[in-house]
Amino acid sequence: SYSRNIPTVIVLHGINGNSTEPYVEQAALHIAVEKKWRAIVLNYATVKAAGTKGAALGGQSLVDAADLSFLISYIRKHHDGFLAAMGFSMGGSKLVQYLCRTK
């Protein structure tokens, strides 16, 4: 059953990774199985190609945190509990960008 207050952790992968990377899967499994918390892995949105109209959700660069910001806003609308995030390599940079731009 769904619980609005179960602790939740967002996992951010590295530049060449995605949700199927072994290090991402291991982190998510540890969070979900060992801690009994909810793990959410963010696969990054595409970056807008030069010369195209409109902007992709991922923003102007790989470390732009627009997609992370969108996910956190969505989670906050449906979740009342503890929320944390962890990032590997570029995922850590994306997390720092988000934290620097929010209060």
CSV table of C-alpha atoms in Angstrom, one decimal:
chain,number,residue,atom,x,y,z
A,1,SER,CA,0.0,0.0,0.0
A,2,TYR,CA,1.1,3.6,-0.7
A,3,SER,CA,2.2,5.7,2.3
A,4,ARG,CA,2.5,9.4,2.0
A,5,ASN,CA,5.1,9.6,4.7
A,6,ILE,CA,7.6,6.8,4.0
A,7,PRO,CA,11.2,8.2,3.7
A,8,THR,CA,12.1,8.7,0.1
A,9,VAL,CA,15.5,9.0,-1.6
A,10,ILE,CA,16.2,10.2,-5.1
A,11,VAL,CA,19.2,8.5,-6.8
A,12,LEU,CA,21.0,10.4,-9.5
A,13,HIS,CA,23.3,8.5,-11.9
A,14,GLY,CA,26.6,9.6,-13.5
A,15,ILE,CA,27.0,11.1,-17.0
A,16,ASN,CA,27.0,7.9,-18.9
A,17,GLY,CA,24.7,6.0,-16.7
A,18,ASN,CA,21.0,5.4,-16.3
A,19,SER,CA,18.7,3.5,-13.9
A,20,THR,CA,20.1,0.1,-15.0
A,21,GLU,CA,23.8,0.8,-13.9
A,22,PRO,CA,24.9,-1.7,-11.3
A,23,TYR,CA,25.9,1.1,-8.8
A,24,VAL,CA,22.5,2.7,-9.2
A,25,GLU,CA,20.6,-0.5,-8.8
A,26,GLN,CA,22.7,-1.4,-5.7
A,27,ALA,CA,22.0,2.0,-4.1
A,28,ALA,CA,18.3,1.7,-4.9
A,29,LEU,CA,18.1,-1.9,-3.6
A,30,HIS,CA,19.8,-0.9,-0.4
A,31,ILE,CA,17.4,2.0,0.2
A,32,ALA,CA,14.4,-0.1,-0.6
A,33,VAL,CA,15.3,-3.5,0.9
A,34,GLU,CA,17.6,-2.7,3.8
A,35,LYS,CA,16.1,0.6,4.9
A,36,LYS,CA,12.5,-0.2,3.8
A,37,TRP,CA,12.4,3.3,2.3
A,38,ARG,CA,11.2,4.4,-1.2
A,39,ALA,CA,13.9,4.8,-3.9
A,40,ILE,CA,13.3,6.9,-7.0
A,41,VAL,CA,15.9,6.9,-9.8
A,42,LEU,CA,15.9,9.9,-12.1
A,43,ASN,CA,16.8,9.2,-15.7
A,44,TYR,CA,17.8,12.6,-17.0
A,45,ALA,CA,15.7,14.4,-19.6
A,46,THR,CA,17.4,15.3,-22.9
A,47,VAL,CA,19.2,18.5,-23.4
A,48,LYS,CA,17.9,20.9,-26.0
A,49,ALA,CA,19.9,20.7,-29.2
A,50,ALA,CA,21.4,23.9,-30.5
A,51,GLY,CA,19.2,25.7,-33.0
A,52,THR,CA,16.0,23.9,-32.0
A,53,LYS,CA,12.8,25.6,-30.8
A,54,GLY,CA,11.7,25.2,-27.3
A,55,ALA,CA,13.6,23.8,-24.3
A,56,ALA,CA,13.7,20.3,-23.1
A,57,LEU,CA,12.9,19.6,-19.5
A,58,GLY,CA,16.5,18.8,-18.8
A,59,GLY,CA,17.6,22.4,-19.4
A,60,GLN,CA,20.6,23.8,-21.2
A,61,SER,CA,23.3,21.5,-20.0
A,62,LEU,CA,23.7,18.0,-18.5
A,63,VAL,CA,24.1,19.4,-14.9
A,64,ASP,CA,21.1,21.7,-15.2
A,65,ALA,CA,18.7,20.7,-12.5
A,66,ALA,CA,15.3,21.5,-14.2
A,67,ASP,CA,14.4,17.8,-14.4
A,68,LEU,CA,15.4,17.3,-10.7
A,69,SER,CA,13.4,20.4,-9.7
A,70,PHE,CA,10.4,19.1,-11.5
A,71,LEU,CA,10.6,15.7,-9.9
A,72,ILE,CA,11.1,17.2,-6.4
A,73,SER,CA,8.0,19.4,-6.9
A,74,TYR,CA,6.0,16.4,-8.0
A,75,ILE,CA,7.1,14.4,-5.0
A,76,ARG,CA,6.3,17.2,-2.6
A,77,LYS,CA,2.8,17.4,-3.9
A,78,HIS,CA,2.2,13.7,-3.1
A,79,HIS,CA,4.5,13.0,-0.2
A,80,ASP,CA,4.7,14.3,3.3
A,81,GLY,CA,7.7,12.5,4.7
A,82,PHE,CA,11.5,12.7,4.7
A,83,LEU,CA,13.0,13.4,1.3
A,84,ALA,CA,16.7,13.1,0.5
A,85,ALA,CA,18.8,12.8,-2.7
A,86,MET,CA,22.2,11.3,-3.5
A,87,GLY,CA,24.2,11.6,-6.7
A,88,PHE,CA,27.0,9.8,-8.3
A,89,SER,CA,29.6,11.8,-10.3
A,90,MET,CA,27.6,14.2,-12.5
A,91,GLY,CA,24.5,13.3,-10.5
A,92,GLY,CA,26.2,14.9,-7.5
A,93,SER,CA,26.9,18.0,-9.6
A,94,LYS,CA,23.2,18.1,-10.7
A,95,LEU,CA,22.2,17.9,-7.0
A,96,VAL,CA,24.6,20.7,-6.0
A,97,GLN,CA,23.2,22.9,-8.8
A,98,TYR,CA,19.7,22.3,-7.5
A,99,LEU,CA,20.7,23.0,-3.9
A,100,CYS,CA,22.5,26.2,-4.9
A,101,ARG,CA,19.4,27.5,-6.7
A,102,THR,CA,16.8,26.7,-4.1
A,103,LYS,CA,16.3,27.9,-0.6
